[in-house]
Coordinates of C-alpha atoms and ligand atoms in Angstrom, one line a residue:
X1 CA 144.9 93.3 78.8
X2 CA 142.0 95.3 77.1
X3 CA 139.7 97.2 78.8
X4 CA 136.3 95.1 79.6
X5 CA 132.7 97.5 79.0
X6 CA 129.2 96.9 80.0
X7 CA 126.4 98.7 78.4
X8 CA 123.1 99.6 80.2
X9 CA 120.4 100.8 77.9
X10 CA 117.7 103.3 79.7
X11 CA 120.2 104.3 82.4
X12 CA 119.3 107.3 83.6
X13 CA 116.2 105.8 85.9
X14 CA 114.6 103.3 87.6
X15 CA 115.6 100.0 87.5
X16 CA 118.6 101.1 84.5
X17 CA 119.2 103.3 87.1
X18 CA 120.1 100.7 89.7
X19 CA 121.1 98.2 87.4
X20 CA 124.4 101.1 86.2
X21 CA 124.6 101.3 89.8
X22 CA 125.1 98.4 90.9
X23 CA 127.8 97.5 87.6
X24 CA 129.9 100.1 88.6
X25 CA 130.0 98.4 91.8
X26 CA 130.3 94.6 91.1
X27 CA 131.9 94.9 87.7
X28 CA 135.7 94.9 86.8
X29 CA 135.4 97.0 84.2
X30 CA 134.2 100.5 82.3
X31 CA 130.4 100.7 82.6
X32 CA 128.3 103.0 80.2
X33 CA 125.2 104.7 81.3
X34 CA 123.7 105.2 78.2
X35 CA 120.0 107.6 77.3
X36 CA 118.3 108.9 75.1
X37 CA 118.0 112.3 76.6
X38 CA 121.5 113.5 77.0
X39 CA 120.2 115.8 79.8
X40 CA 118.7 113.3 82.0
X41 CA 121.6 111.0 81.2
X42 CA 124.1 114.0 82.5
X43 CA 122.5 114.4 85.4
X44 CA 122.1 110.5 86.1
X45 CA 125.7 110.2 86.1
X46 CA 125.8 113.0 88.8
X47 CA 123.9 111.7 90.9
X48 CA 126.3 108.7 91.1
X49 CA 129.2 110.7 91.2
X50 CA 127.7 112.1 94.6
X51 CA 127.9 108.7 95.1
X52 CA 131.6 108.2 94.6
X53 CA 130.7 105.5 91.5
X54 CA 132.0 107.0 87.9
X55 CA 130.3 105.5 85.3
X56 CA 130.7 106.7 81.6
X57 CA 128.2 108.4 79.6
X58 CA 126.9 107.9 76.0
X59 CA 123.3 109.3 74.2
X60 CA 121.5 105.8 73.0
X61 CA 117.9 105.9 71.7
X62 CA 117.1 102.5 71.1
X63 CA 114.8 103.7 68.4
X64 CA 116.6 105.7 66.8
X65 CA 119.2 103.9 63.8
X66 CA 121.4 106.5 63.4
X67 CA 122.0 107.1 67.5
X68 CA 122.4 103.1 67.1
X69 CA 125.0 103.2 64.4
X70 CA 127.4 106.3 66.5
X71 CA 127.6 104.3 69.5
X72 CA 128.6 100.9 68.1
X73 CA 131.7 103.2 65.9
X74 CA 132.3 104.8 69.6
X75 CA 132.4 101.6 71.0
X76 CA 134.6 99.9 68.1
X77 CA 136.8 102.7 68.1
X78 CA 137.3 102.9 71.6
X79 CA 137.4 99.0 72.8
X80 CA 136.9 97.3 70.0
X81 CA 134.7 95.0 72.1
X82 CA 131.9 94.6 74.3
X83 CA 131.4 92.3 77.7
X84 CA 128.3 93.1 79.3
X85 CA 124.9 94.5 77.2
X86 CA 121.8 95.1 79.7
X87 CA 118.8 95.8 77.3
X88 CA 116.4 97.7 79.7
X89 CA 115.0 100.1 78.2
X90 CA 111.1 99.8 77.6
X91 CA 108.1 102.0 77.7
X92 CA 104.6 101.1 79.5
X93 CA 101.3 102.9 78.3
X94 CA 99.3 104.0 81.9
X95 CA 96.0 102.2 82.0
X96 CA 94.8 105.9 82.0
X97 CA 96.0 106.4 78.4
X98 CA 94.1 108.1 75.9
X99 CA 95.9 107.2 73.0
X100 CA 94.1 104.5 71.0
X101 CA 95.2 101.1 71.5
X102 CA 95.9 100.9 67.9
X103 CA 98.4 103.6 68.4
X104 CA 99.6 101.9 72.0
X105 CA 100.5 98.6 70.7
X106 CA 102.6 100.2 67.3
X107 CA 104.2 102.3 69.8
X108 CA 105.2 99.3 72.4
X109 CA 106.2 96.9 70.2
X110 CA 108.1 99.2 68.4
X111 CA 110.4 100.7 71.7
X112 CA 110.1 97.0 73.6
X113 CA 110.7 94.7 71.0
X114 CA 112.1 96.0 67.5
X115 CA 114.1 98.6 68.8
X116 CA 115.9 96.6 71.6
X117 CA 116.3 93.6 68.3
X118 CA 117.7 96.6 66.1
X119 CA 120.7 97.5 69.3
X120 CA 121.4 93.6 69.2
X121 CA 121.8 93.2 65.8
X122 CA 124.1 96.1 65.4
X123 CA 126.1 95.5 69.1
X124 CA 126.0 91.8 68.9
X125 CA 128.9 91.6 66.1
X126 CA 131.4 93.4 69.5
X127 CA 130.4 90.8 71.7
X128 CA 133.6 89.4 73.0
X129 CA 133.8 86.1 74.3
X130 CA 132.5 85.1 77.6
X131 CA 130.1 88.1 77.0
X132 CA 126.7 88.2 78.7
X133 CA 123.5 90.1 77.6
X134 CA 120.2 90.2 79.3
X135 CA 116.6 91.4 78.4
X136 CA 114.7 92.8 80.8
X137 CA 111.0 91.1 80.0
X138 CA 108.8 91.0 82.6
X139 CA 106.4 88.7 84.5
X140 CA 104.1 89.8 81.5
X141 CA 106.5 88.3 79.1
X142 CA 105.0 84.5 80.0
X143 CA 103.5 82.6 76.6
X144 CA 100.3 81.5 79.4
X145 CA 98.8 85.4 78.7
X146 CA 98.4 84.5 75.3
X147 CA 94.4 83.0 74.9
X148 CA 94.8 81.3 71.8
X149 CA 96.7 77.8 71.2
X150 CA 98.0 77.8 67.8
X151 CA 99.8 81.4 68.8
X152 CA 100.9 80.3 71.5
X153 CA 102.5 77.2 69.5
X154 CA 103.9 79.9 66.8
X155 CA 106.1 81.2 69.7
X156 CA 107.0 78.5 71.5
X157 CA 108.5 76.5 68.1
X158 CA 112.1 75.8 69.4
X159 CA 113.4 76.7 65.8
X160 CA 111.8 79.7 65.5
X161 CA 113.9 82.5 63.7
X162 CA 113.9 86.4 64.4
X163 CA 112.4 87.0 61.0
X164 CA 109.7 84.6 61.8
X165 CA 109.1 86.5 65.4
X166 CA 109.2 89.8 63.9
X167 CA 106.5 88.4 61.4
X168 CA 104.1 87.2 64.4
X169 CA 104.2 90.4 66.3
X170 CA 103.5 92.9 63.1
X171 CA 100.7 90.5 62.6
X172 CA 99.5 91.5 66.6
X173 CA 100.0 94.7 65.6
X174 CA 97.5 94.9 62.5
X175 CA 95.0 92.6 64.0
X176 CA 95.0 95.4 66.7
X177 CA 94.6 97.9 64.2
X178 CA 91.7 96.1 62.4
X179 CA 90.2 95.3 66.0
X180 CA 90.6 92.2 65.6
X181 CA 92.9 90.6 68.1
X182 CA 90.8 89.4 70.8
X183 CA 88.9 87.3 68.0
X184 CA 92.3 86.0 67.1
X185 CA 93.6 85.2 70.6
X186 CA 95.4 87.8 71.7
X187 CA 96.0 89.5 74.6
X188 CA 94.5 92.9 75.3
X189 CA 97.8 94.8 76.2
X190 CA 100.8 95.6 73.6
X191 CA 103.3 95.4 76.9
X192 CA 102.0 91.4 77.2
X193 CA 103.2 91.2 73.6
X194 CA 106.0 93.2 73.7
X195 CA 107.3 91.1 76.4
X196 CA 106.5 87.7 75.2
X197 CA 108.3 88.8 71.9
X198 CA 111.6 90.0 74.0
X199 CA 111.2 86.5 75.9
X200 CA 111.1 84.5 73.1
X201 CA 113.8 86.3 71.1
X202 CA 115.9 85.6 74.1
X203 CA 115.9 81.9 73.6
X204 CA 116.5 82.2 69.2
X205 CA 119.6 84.8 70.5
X206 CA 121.0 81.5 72.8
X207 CA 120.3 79.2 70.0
X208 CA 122.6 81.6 67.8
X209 CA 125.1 82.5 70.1
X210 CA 125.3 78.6 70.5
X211 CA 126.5 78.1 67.1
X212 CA 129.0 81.5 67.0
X213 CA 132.9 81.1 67.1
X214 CA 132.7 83.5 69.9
X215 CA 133.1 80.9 73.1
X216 CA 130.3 80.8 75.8
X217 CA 128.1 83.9 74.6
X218 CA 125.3 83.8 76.8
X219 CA 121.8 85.9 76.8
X220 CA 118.8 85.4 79.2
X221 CA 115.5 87.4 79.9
X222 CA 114.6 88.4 83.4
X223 CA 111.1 89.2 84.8
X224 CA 112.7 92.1 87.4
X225 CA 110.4 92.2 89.8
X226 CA 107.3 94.7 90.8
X227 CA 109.1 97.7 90.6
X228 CA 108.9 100.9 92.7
X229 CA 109.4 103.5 89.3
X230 CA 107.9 105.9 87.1
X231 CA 106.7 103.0 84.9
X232 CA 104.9 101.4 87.7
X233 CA 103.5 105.1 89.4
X234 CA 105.3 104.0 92.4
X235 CA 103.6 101.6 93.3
X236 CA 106.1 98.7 93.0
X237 CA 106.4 96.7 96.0
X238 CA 110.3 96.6 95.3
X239 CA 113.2 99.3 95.2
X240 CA 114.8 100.1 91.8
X241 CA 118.0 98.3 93.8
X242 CA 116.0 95.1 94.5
X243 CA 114.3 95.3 90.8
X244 CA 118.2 95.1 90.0
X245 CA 119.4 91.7 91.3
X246 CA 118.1 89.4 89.3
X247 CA 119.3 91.8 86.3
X248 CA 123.0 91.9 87.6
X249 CA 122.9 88.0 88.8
X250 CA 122.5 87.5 84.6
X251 CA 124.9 90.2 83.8
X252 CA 127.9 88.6 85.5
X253 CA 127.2 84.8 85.2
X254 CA 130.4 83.1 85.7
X255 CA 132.0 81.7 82.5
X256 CA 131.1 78.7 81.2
X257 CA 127.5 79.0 83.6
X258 CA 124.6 76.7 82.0
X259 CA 122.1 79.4 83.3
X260 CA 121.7 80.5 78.9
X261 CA 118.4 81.1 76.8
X262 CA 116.4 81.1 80.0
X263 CA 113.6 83.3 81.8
X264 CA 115.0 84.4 85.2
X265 CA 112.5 85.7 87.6
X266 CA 113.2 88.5 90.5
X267 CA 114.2 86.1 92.8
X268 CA 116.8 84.3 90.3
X269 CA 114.3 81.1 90.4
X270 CA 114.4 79.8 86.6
X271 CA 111.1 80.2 85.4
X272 CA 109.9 78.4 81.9
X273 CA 108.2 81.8 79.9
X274 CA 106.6 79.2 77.4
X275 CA 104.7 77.3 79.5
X276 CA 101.0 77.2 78.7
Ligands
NAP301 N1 109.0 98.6 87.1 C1 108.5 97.4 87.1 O1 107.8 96.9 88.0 C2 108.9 96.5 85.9 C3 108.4 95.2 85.9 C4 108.8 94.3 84.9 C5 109.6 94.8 83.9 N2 110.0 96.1 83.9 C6 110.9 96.5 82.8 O2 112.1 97.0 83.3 C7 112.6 98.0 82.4 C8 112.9 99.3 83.2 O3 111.6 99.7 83.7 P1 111.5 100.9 84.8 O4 110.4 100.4 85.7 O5 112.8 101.2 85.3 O6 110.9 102.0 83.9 P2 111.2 103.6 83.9 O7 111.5 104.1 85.2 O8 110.0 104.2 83.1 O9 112.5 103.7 83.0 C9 112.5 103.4 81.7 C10 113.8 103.8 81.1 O10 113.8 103.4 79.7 C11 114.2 104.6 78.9 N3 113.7 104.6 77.6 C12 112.4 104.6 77.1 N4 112.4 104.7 75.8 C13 113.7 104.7 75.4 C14 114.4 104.8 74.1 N5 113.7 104.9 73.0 N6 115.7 104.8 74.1 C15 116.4 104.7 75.2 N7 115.9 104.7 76.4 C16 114.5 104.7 76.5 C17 113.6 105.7 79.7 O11 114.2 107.0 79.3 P3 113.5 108.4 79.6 O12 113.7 108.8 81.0 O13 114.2 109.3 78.6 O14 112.0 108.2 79.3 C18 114.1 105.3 81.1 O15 115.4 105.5 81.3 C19 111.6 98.1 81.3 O16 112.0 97.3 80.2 C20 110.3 97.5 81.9 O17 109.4 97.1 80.9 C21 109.7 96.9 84.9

């Protein structure tokens, strides 16, 4: 019987943190802590070691292709497989940011949304059977922030592909660059974009692990609650262990479960993202 290995991206804190925490718990199997900081991930994995709970570690920065490429050989090498992959990782610019929003919504999109599609396209091919993913949107990840219609229709089209997606969020991106976007309907935060984006590309990844050999793959996204962490300043109104159930709930879906391609909120309520 081979091994069975989950993957949490953004491990080292917050709700990754918790989420690697509570795997090593409820999971039958080797979990990976990974980061990008191989510092921060070190001393993440003491800190549950004090604990009594070993989890592996392994540098991942979602952004980064080449960091990419060395953990999928480790994992092929090593397992040849992978069961569980919690995509977590994500940045937030504080409302206090100076950085132009030009600059904010390049940057978000680009950690929230193409890097965590970049780790799926290159982990994906390990999935084993029965594996589960999960994206961790957000309750900002809801098509209803959008203002305009005909965007919102753009995402919502049930045969949407990831090209197409990709396509729709560059174009946020330079409408935000040429000031433009609130003319055009859009939002006026790159993390409401980013998150729609990693909601929506949840449902295209079902509709493709549908059709794969592999039986029963199964992704959803998960709003994770308001989260007491350094993305939120603290103020979260939940612990990084609370922020962490609805996360785990998707991780370990039973087999054959027809919870797939949905939106599940904190509370593990399913919740339609693409309602107006
Ligand atoms: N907190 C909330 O209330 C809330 C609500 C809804 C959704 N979320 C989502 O939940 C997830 C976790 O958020 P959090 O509140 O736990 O945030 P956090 O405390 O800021 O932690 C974010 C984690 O992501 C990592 N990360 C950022 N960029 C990365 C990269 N390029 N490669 C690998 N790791 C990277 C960070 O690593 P470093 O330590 O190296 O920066 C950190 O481990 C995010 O996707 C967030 O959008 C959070």
């Amino acid at each position: 019987m081979t091994q069975r290995v989950a993957v949490v991206t953004g491990g080292n804190k917050g709700i990754g943190f918790a989420i690697v925490k509570q795997l090593c718990i409820q999971f039958d199997g080797i979990v990976y802590l990974t980061a990008r900081d191989i510092t921060r991930g070190e001393d993440a994995i003491k800190k549950l070691g004090e604990q009594g709970l070993n989890p592996n570690f392994h540098q991942l920065d979602i952004t980064d292709d080449d960091s990419i490429s060395t953990f999928h050989d480790y994992l092929k090498e090593m397992y040849d497989g992978l069961d569980i992959l919690v995509n977590n990782a994500g940045i937030a610019f504080k409302q206090s940011a100076t950085e132009p929003i030009s600059v904010q919504a390049e940057e978000t999109l680009r950690v929230n949304y193409f890097a965590l599609r970049k780790v799926c396209n290159k982990l994906f091919p390990l999935l084993k059977p029965h594996a589960r993913v999960v994206h961790v949107s957000s309750s900002s990840g809801r098509l209803s922030y959008i203002p305009n219609e005909s965007l919102r229709k753009k995402f919502s089209n049930p045969s949407l592909t990831e090209e197409e997606l990709d396509n729709i969020l560059h174009e946020f991106v330079n409408a935000v660059k040429e000031d433009k976007h609130l003319e055009e309907g859009w939002p006026h935060s790159a993390y409401v974009v980013s998150k729609i984006g990693v909601s929506a590309l949840a449902g295209i990844h079902q509709r493709m692990f549908n059709s794969d050999t592999r039986e029963d793959l199964v992704v959803n996204s998960v709003h994770p609650g308001y989260v007491n962490t350094d993305m939120t300043s603290r103020k979260g109104v939940l612990t990084p262990d609370q922020g962490a159930e609805a996360p785990i709930y998707s991780a370990l879906l039973p087999e054959n479960t027809d919870i797939k391609g949905k939106y599940i909120w904190y509370d593990k309520a399913l919740v339609i993202w693409a309602k107006s």
